[in-house]
Amino acid sequence: MYKSAIAIAAAGALALGVTACGSSSSGAGSASGSTSAGGSNGGSMPTVKLMVGGIDKQIYLPYQLAQSLGFYKKYGVKVELSTETNGGVGAEEAMASGQVDMAGAWYIHTIDFQAKGKDVIDVVQLSGAPGEREMCGNSSGVHSAADFKGKTLGVTDLGSGTDELTQFLAAQKGVKHSEYHTLAVGAGTTAIAAIQRKSAQCVMTTQPTVGALESKKLGYSALDLATTAGATQALGGAWPAAGVLAQSSWVKSHQAATQDVVDALVATMHWINTHSAADIANALPADFVSNATITKAQYIAGLTTDKGQFLPDGIMPAGGPKTVYAMEKQLGVDVAKVALAGTFTNTYATKANKLEGTKVTTTPAGATG
């Protein structure tokens, strides 16, 4: 997904991703296992390698939270978490090339991959909004995408989801791509420095960078894509972002392991929905919520404001795939061969909710998105 991550202690995040083995749970099908563990035959716990597009970003907190709460182990799967690093391979690219089994990345990449003939599917949806804000320097004069003309706009990396969102917002206001400049600024300290030095007038970024810019009084939120309501207003509908992506061939041959991962994450989404931002922060690694970029109090404040991006049940929301598809088409992606029904599935999340005994409250997307 993003080619950037603040990546605080990336190696430490990987270490946190390895849990001890426990009893396995039943999955969605007869096939189970992992490319790294050789399956769960004989009762062994399957291992799944999952790379996240910036594991310490608030928009991606469910993956690590599930680990911290012990939910992967509870549902019978050993998940090895890793994170993107600045200049490194993106999570979705690592998944598509087989370096990892799954990616914690944006749904939009399933459409990008399928447009290129690569069969990638979203197996559980964690958010209904990008979780991003267009943060602009105090002297930028930017208050809507109509003001992008003549400006330098920071994105996590060229070609990233934030780059595509920036292009779409500009196009909606009639601003051509040639009329503004995009600059790869990463996230965290590098994005903050871009605003400080005025090398970019605005940056599209997430918590905790948003909170840091506000607390330092360096900028303000010009556009809200951080909540479902904000995304609907700015983008024309619910905009499903963070999910779990995998090659369809891997999912078909590892159905039980896939179900176990989804079970753990759906349980996590319900936990998020029923707990406060402070509870969530207390359950995460200390250096995710308090570091050189932000204090714990600021992290909690930002999460309290933007917690509405997270879906409570892991279900792909109705209309979401259509909104993303329309955006890709407007940006010039050849989507003629993309069938939305093949880009996501609610099957695993539906089973997970039944297992949990929890009610599905998100209106699910149908075959046409």
Short mmCIF file of C-alpha atoms in Angstrom, two decimals:
data_model
loop_
_atom_site.label_atom_id
_atom_site.label_comp_id
_atom_site.label_asym_id
_atom_site.label_seq_id
_atom_site.Cartn_x
_atom_site.Cartn_y
_atom_site.Cartn_z
CA MET A 1 0.00 0.00 0.00
CA TYR A 2 1.99 2.91 1.09
CA LYS A 3 5.56 2.90 0.09
CA SER A 4 6.22 4.74 3.34
CA ALA A 5 5.87 3.94 6.95
CA ILE A 6 7.15 5.79 9.93
CA ALA A 7 8.39 2.32 10.81
CA ILE A 8 9.32 2.90 14.42
CA ALA A 9 11.33 -0.14 15.42
CA ALA A 10 10.33 -2.17 12.39
CA ALA A 11 12.39 -5.09 13.53
CA GLY A 12 10.71 -4.91 16.91
CA ALA A 13 7.33 -5.00 15.23
CA LEU A 14 8.33 -8.17 13.46
CA ALA A 15 9.39 -9.73 16.73
CA LEU A 16 6.06 -8.77 18.25
CA GLY A 17 4.37 -10.60 15.40
CA VAL A 18 5.54 -14.05 16.43
CA THR A 19 3.38 -15.80 19.01
CA ALA A 20 3.70 -19.16 20.63
CA CYS A 21 1.70 -22.09 19.32
CA GLY A 22 -1.63 -23.09 20.81
CA SER A 23 -4.70 -25.09 19.90
CA SER A 24 -6.00 -24.61 16.37
CA SER A 25 -9.54 -23.68 15.42
CA SER A 26 -11.68 -24.85 12.56
CA GLY A 27 -11.58 -22.80 9.33
CA ALA A 28 -13.67 -22.22 6.26
CA GLY A 29 -12.44 -25.17 4.23
CA SER A 30 -10.36 -28.30 4.22
CA ALA A 31 -7.08 -26.74 3.08
CA SER A 32 -4.96 -24.90 5.60
CA GLY A 33 -1.39 -24.01 6.33
CA SER A 34 1.17 -21.51 5.14
CA THR A 35 4.02 -21.07 2.79
CA SER A 36 6.23 -20.74 5.85
CA ALA A 37 4.95 -23.59 8.03
CA GLY A 38 3.90 -26.18 5.53
CA GLY A 39 0.33 -26.44 6.73
CA SER A 40 -1.56 -27.47 9.84
CA ASN A 41 -1.63 -31.19 9.13
CA GLY A 42 -1.25 -33.25 12.25
CA GLY A 43 -2.68 -30.47 14.41
CA SER A 44 0.20 -28.01 14.07
CA MET A 45 -0.68 -24.33 14.02
CA PRO A 46 -0.42 -22.74 10.57
CA THR A 47 1.91 -19.78 10.16
CA VAL A 48 0.88 -16.81 8.04
CA LYS A 49 3.24 -14.01 7.05
CA LEU A 50 1.45 -10.66 6.95
CA MET A 51 3.15 -7.41 5.97
CA VAL A 52 1.47 -4.14 6.92
CA GLY A 53 1.78 -0.86 5.05
CA GLY A 54 3.06 1.02 8.12
CA ILE A 55 2.29 -1.03 11.20
CA ASP A 56 2.50 1.87 13.68
CA LYS A 57 0.05 4.09 11.80
CA GLN A 58 -3.36 4.44 13.38
CA ILE A 59 -5.10 3.45 10.15
CA TYR A 60 -3.37 0.07 10.40
CA LEU A 61 -3.62 -0.53 14.15
CA PRO A 62 -5.97 -3.59 14.02
CA TYR A 63 -3.24 -5.93 12.73
CA GLN A 64 -0.94 -5.34 15.70
CA LEU A 65 -3.83 -5.00 18.16
CA ALA A 66 -5.01 -8.51 17.24
CA GLN A 67 -1.51 -9.73 18.08
CA SER A 68 -1.33 -7.79 21.33
CA LEU A 69 -4.72 -9.12 22.44
CA GLY A 70 -3.67 -12.69 21.65
CA PHE A 71 -6.47 -13.14 19.12
CA TYR A 72 -4.42 -14.79 16.36
CA LYS A 73 -3.31 -17.48 18.78
CA LYS A 74 -6.84 -17.78 20.17
CA TYR A 75 -8.22 -18.56 16.74
CA GLY A 76 -5.49 -21.03 15.87
CA VAL A 77 -3.02 -19.23 13.65
CA LYS A 78 0.53 -17.99 14.14
CA VAL A 79 0.84 -14.63 12.40
CA GLU A 80 4.24 -13.17 11.69
CA LEU A 81 3.81 -9.43 11.29
CA SER A 82 6.22 -7.19 9.42
CA THR A 83 6.05 -3.62 8.17
CA GLU A 84 6.99 -1.54 5.18
CA THR A 85 9.98 0.72 5.57
CA ASN A 86 10.84 3.92 3.72
CA GLY A 87 12.26 3.01 0.34
CA GLY A 88 11.41 -0.66 0.78
CA VAL A 89 9.00 -2.93 -1.04
CA GLY A 90 5.33 -2.13 -0.47
CA ALA A 91 3.19 -4.58 1.49
CA GLU A 92 0.90 -5.27 -1.45
CA GLU A 93 3.87 -5.84 -3.78
CA ALA A 94 5.48 -8.21 -1.27
CA MET A 95 2.23 -10.19 -1.16
CA ALA A 96 1.77 -10.23 -4.93
CA SER A 97 5.33 -11.49 -5.44
CA GLY A 98 4.98 -14.21 -2.81
CA GLN A 99 7.41 -12.74 -0.28
CA VAL A 100 4.58 -12.77 2.28
CA ASP A 101 1.20 -14.51 2.33
CA MET A 102 -1.02 -11.52 3.09
CA ALA A 103 -0.87 -7.74 3.04
CA GLY A 104 -2.43 -5.25 5.41
CA ALA A 105 -3.14 -2.72 2.68
CA TRP A 106 -5.83 -0.72 0.91
CA TYR A 107 -8.64 -2.39 -1.02
CA ILE A 108 -7.89 -0.22 -4.09
CA HIS A 109 -4.89 -2.42 -4.85
CA THR A 110 -7.13 -5.38 -5.70
CA ILE A 111 -8.52 -3.34 -8.60
CA ASP A 112 -5.03 -2.18 -9.63
CA PHE A 113 -3.72 -5.73 -9.61
CA GLN A 114 -6.71 -7.24 -11.42
CA ALA A 115 -6.49 -4.53 -14.08
CA LYS A 116 -2.97 -5.88 -14.70
CA GLY A 117 -4.10 -9.52 -14.75
CA LYS A 118 -3.02 -10.38 -11.19
CA ASP A 119 -5.77 -12.11 -9.20
CA VAL A 120 -5.72 -10.51 -5.75
CA ILE A 121 -8.68 -10.47 -3.35
CA ASP A 122 -9.65 -8.61 -0.18
CA VAL A 123 -10.76 -11.18 2.43
CA VAL A 124 -11.77 -8.86 5.29
CA GLN A 125 -12.40 -5.10 5.38
CA LEU A 126 -11.26 -3.15 8.43
CA SER A 127 -12.05 0.47 7.54
CA GLY A 128 -14.63 2.38 5.54
CA ALA A 129 -12.47 5.46 5.01
CA PRO A 130 -8.82 6.15 4.11
CA GLY A 131 -8.05 7.58 7.55
CA GLU A 132 -6.18 10.40 5.83
CA ARG A 133 -6.30 14.16 6.19
CA GLU A 134 -4.97 16.79 3.82
CA MET A 135 -2.80 18.70 6.29
CA CYS A 136 -1.81 22.13 5.03
CA GLY A 137 0.70 24.65 6.30
CA ASN A 138 -0.73 27.71 7.99
CA SER A 139 0.25 30.01 5.11
CA SER A 140 -0.74 27.60 2.31
CA GLY A 141 -4.12 29.15 1.52
CA VAL A 142 -5.54 25.70 0.78
CA HIS A 143 -9.06 25.01 2.04
CA SER A 144 -10.34 22.64 -0.66
CA ALA A 145 -8.98 20.68 -3.59
CA ALA A 146 -9.85 23.64 -5.80
CA ASP A 147 -6.90 25.40 -4.17
CA PHE A 148 -4.38 22.72 -5.25
CA LYS A 149 -3.50 24.64 -8.42
CA GLY A 150 0.10 25.83 -8.32
CA LYS A 151 0.86 24.00 -5.08
CA THR A 152 3.30 21.24 -4.12
CA LEU A 153 1.39 18.45 -2.44
CA GLY A 154 3.06 15.82 -0.32
CA VAL A 155 2.13 12.14 -0.67
CA THR A 156 3.65 9.14 1.02
CA ASP A 157 5.21 8.00 -2.24
CA LEU A 158 4.58 8.53 -5.95
CA GLY A 159 2.03 5.99 -7.15
CA SER A 160 0.81 5.29 -3.62
CA GLY A 161 -2.79 5.37 -2.45
CA THR A 162 -2.32 8.90 -1.16
CA ASP A 163 -1.05 9.94 -4.60
CA GLU A 164 -4.15 8.47 -6.26
CA LEU A 165 -6.46 10.12 -3.73
CA THR A 166 -4.77 13.47 -4.30
CA GLN A 167 -5.24 13.13 -8.06
CA PHE A 168 -8.89 12.22 -7.61
CA LEU A 169 -9.64 15.12 -5.28
CA ALA A 170 -7.99 17.53 -7.71
CA ALA A 171 -9.83 16.10 -10.72
CA GLN A 172 -13.16 16.49 -8.95
CA LYS A 173 -12.49 20.22 -8.68
CA GLY A 174 -11.27 20.53 -12.27
CA VAL A 175 -7.59 20.86 -11.35
CA LYS A 176 -5.37 19.05 -13.85
CA HIS A 177 -2.42 16.96 -12.70
CA SER A 178 -0.13 19.27 -14.67
CA GLU A 179 -1.33 22.22 -12.60
CA TYR A 180 0.18 21.03 -9.32
CA HIS A 181 3.25 19.12 -8.22
CA THR A 182 3.37 16.01 -6.07
CA LEU A 183 6.29 15.22 -3.78
CA ALA A 184 7.07 11.99 -1.95
CA VAL A 185 7.40 12.97 1.72
CA GLY A 186 6.78 9.70 3.57
CA ALA A 187 5.14 10.07 6.96
CA GLY A 188 6.04 11.11 10.48
CA THR A 189 9.13 13.27 10.79
CA THR A 190 9.72 13.52 7.03
CA ALA A 191 6.17 14.72 6.35
CA ILE A 192 6.39 17.18 9.23
CA ALA A 193 9.70 18.49 7.89
CA ALA A 194 8.14 19.07 4.46
CA ILE A 195 5.56 21.40 6.03
CA GLN A 196 8.13 23.07 8.29
CA ARG A 197 10.50 23.77 5.41
CA LYS A 198 7.62 24.63 3.05
CA SER A 199 8.92 22.18 0.46
CA ALA A 200 5.26 21.14 0.31
CA GLN A 201 2.27 23.31 1.08
CA CYS A 202 0.17 20.30 2.11
CA VAL A 203 0.71 16.64 2.88
CA MET A 204 -1.82 13.83 2.85
CA THR A 205 -1.17 11.90 6.03
CA THR A 206 -2.65 10.03 8.96
CA GLN A 207 -2.50 9.93 12.73
CA PRO A 208 -0.17 10.26 14.54
CA THR A 209 1.41 12.70 12.04
CA VAL A 210 -1.83 14.71 11.92
CA GLY A 211 -1.76 15.21 15.68
CA ALA A 212 1.91 16.15 15.63
CA LEU A 213 1.36 18.85 12.99
CA GLU A 214 -1.57 20.25 14.94
CA SER A 215 0.17 20.18 18.31
CA LYS A 216 3.22 21.93 16.84
CA LYS A 217 0.84 24.48 15.29
CA LEU A 218 2.41 23.88 11.89
CA GLY A 219 -0.77 23.20 9.95
CA TYR A 220 -4.47 22.41 9.84
CA SER A 221 -6.80 19.81 8.36
CA ALA A 222 -8.11 21.14 5.04
CA LEU A 223 -9.82 17.92 3.93
CA ASP A 224 -11.14 15.10 6.09
CA LEU A 225 -10.83 11.60 4.65
CA ALA A 226 -10.31 10.14 8.09
CA THR A 227 -13.88 9.14 8.89
CA THR A 228 -16.58 7.39 6.89
CA ALA A 229 -18.70 10.55 6.97
CA GLY A 230 -15.79 12.70 5.81
CA ALA A 231 -14.83 10.28 3.05
CA THR A 232 -18.42 10.08 1.83
CA GLN A 233 -18.61 13.88 1.57
CA ALA A 234 -15.22 14.26 -0.15
CA LEU A 235 -15.19 11.15 -2.33
CA GLY A 236 -18.85 10.53 -3.05
CA GLY A 237 -19.36 7.43 -0.94
CA ALA A 238 -17.86 5.06 1.60
CA TRP A 239 -14.24 4.47 0.60
CA PRO A 240 -13.00 1.11 1.91
CA ALA A 241 -9.32 1.37 2.73
CA ALA A 242 -7.45 -0.94 5.12
CA GLY A 243 -8.14 -4.63 4.63
CA VAL A 244 -6.33 -7.92 4.21
CA LEU A 245 -5.26 -8.74 0.66
CA ALA A 246 -3.96 -12.04 -0.67
CA GLN A 247 -3.51 -13.81 -3.96
CA SER A 248 -6.72 -15.69 -4.75
CA SER A 249 -4.73 -18.85 -5.44
CA TRP A 250 -3.20 -18.67 -1.94
CA VAL A 251 -6.61 -18.15 -0.34
CA LYS A 252 -8.09 -21.13 -2.20
CA SER A 253 -5.30 -23.42 -1.02
CA HIS A 254 -5.24 -22.04 2.55
CA GLN A 255 -8.90 -21.57 3.38
CA ALA A 256 -8.70 -22.62 7.03
CA ALA A 257 -5.71 -20.36 7.71
CA THR A 258 -7.49 -17.51 5.92
CA GLN A 259 -10.58 -18.05 8.06
CA ASP A 260 -8.48 -18.09 11.24
CA VAL A 261 -6.87 -14.75 10.37
CA VAL A 262 -10.26 -13.22 9.55
CA ASP A 263 -11.77 -14.63 12.77
CA ALA A 264 -9.03 -12.93 14.78
CA LEU A 265 -9.40 -9.60 13.00
CA VAL A 266 -13.21 -9.55 13.16
CA ALA A 267 -12.95 -10.17 16.91
CA THR A 268 -10.49 -7.26 17.02
CA MET A 269 -12.87 -4.95 15.16
CA HIS A 270 -15.60 -5.69 17.69
CA TRP A 271 -13.10 -5.04 20.47
CA ILE A 272 -12.21 -1.68 18.93
CA ASN A 273 -15.91 -0.82 18.60
CA THR A 274 -16.59 -1.54 22.27
CA HIS A 275 -13.48 0.03 23.81
CA SER A 276 -12.19 3.57 24.16
CA ALA A 277 -9.25 5.11 22.35
CA ALA A 278 -7.35 4.99 25.64
CA ASP A 279 -8.04 1.26 25.99
CA ILE A 280 -6.75 0.70 22.47
CA ALA A 281 -3.62 2.79 23.07
CA ASN A 282 -2.91 0.89 26.29
CA ALA A 283 -3.04 -2.41 24.39
CA LEU A 284 -0.58 -1.36 21.69
CA PRO A 285 3.23 -1.35 21.95
CA ALA A 286 4.41 1.69 23.91
CA ASP A 287 6.55 3.08 21.08
CA PHE A 288 3.57 3.09 18.71
CA VAL A 289 1.67 5.58 20.88
CA SER A 290 4.46 7.66 22.42
CA ASN A 291 7.60 8.57 20.51
CA ALA A 292 9.52 11.44 19.00
CA THR A 293 6.55 12.30 16.80
CA ILE A 294 3.69 12.31 19.31
CA THR A 295 2.77 11.92 22.98
CA LYS A 296 0.39 9.26 24.20
CA ALA A 297 -2.21 11.89 25.08
CA GLN A 298 -2.04 13.25 21.51
CA TYR A 299 -2.28 9.73 20.09
CA ILE A 300 -5.42 9.06 22.12
CA ALA A 301 -6.94 12.40 21.14
CA GLY A 302 -6.35 11.70 17.45
CA LEU A 303 -7.76 8.20 17.70
CA THR A 304 -10.83 9.47 19.53
CA THR A 305 -11.46 11.87 16.64
CA ASP A 306 -10.79 9.39 13.83
CA LYS A 307 -11.97 6.10 15.37
CA GLY A 308 -15.05 6.23 13.13
CA GLN A 309 -13.00 4.97 10.18
CA PHE A 310 -13.03 1.43 11.59
CA LEU A 311 -15.80 -0.97 10.66
CA PRO A 312 -17.19 -3.01 13.57
CA ASP A 313 -17.62 -6.31 11.75
CA GLY A 314 -15.06 -6.70 8.94
CA ILE A 315 -17.73 -6.49 6.24
CA MET A 316 -17.10 -4.73 2.91
CA PRO A 317 -19.63 -1.86 2.92
CA ALA A 318 -22.23 -1.53 0.18
CA GLY A 319 -21.23 1.01 -2.45
CA GLY A 320 -17.60 1.08 -1.36
CA PRO A 321 -16.14 -1.00 -4.20
CA LYS A 322 -18.16 1.03 -6.72
CA THR A 323 -16.75 4.29 -5.36
CA VAL A 324 -13.16 3.05 -5.58
CA TYR A 325 -13.77 1.55 -9.04
CA ALA A 326 -15.17 4.88 -10.29
CA MET A 327 -12.13 6.69 -8.94
CA GLU A 328 -9.72 4.31 -10.68
CA LYS A 329 -11.60 4.69 -13.95
CA GLN A 330 -11.50 8.50 -13.71
CA LEU A 331 -7.76 8.37 -13.07
CA GLY A 332 -7.25 6.46 -16.31
CA VAL A 333 -6.79 2.91 -14.98
CA ASP A 334 -8.06 0.38 -17.55
CA VAL A 335 -10.71 -1.36 -15.46
CA ALA A 336 -12.59 -2.91 -18.37
CA LYS A 337 -11.59 -6.45 -17.39
CA VAL A 338 -12.11 -5.98 -13.64
CA ALA A 339 -15.16 -7.72 -12.16
CA LEU A 340 -15.87 -6.18 -8.75
CA ALA A 341 -17.24 -9.47 -7.43
CA GLY A 342 -13.76 -10.94 -7.72
CA THR A 343 -11.99 -8.15 -5.83
CA PHE A 344 -13.48 -8.86 -2.39
CA THR A 345 -15.42 -11.42 -0.40
CA ASN A 346 -17.59 -11.15 2.71
CA THR A 347 -17.73 -14.93 3.13
CA TYR A 348 -14.99 -15.20 5.76
CA ALA A 349 -16.15 -12.16 7.74
CA THR A 350 -19.74 -13.42 7.75
CA LYS A 351 -18.58 -16.75 9.18
CA ALA A 352 -16.40 -14.96 11.71
CA ASN A 353 -19.35 -12.94 12.99
CA LYS A 354 -21.42 -16.11 13.33
CA LEU A 355 -18.57 -17.71 15.27
CA GLU A 356 -18.41 -14.68 17.57
CA GLY A 357 -22.18 -14.51 17.91
CA THR A 358 -22.06 -10.84 16.90
CA LYS A 359 -24.54 -8.96 14.76
CA VAL A 360 -23.44 -7.61 11.39
CA THR A 361 -24.32 -3.92 11.32
CA THR A 362 -22.54 -2.89 8.11
CA THR A 363 -24.71 -3.19 5.00
CA PRO A 364 -22.68 -5.63 2.89
CA ALA A 365 -21.62 -4.95 -0.66
CA GLY A 366 -23.16 -7.27 -3.22
CA ALA A 367 -21.58 -8.81 -6.29
CA THR A 368 -21.69 -5.50 -8.16
CA GLY A 369 -20.08 -3.58 -5.28
#
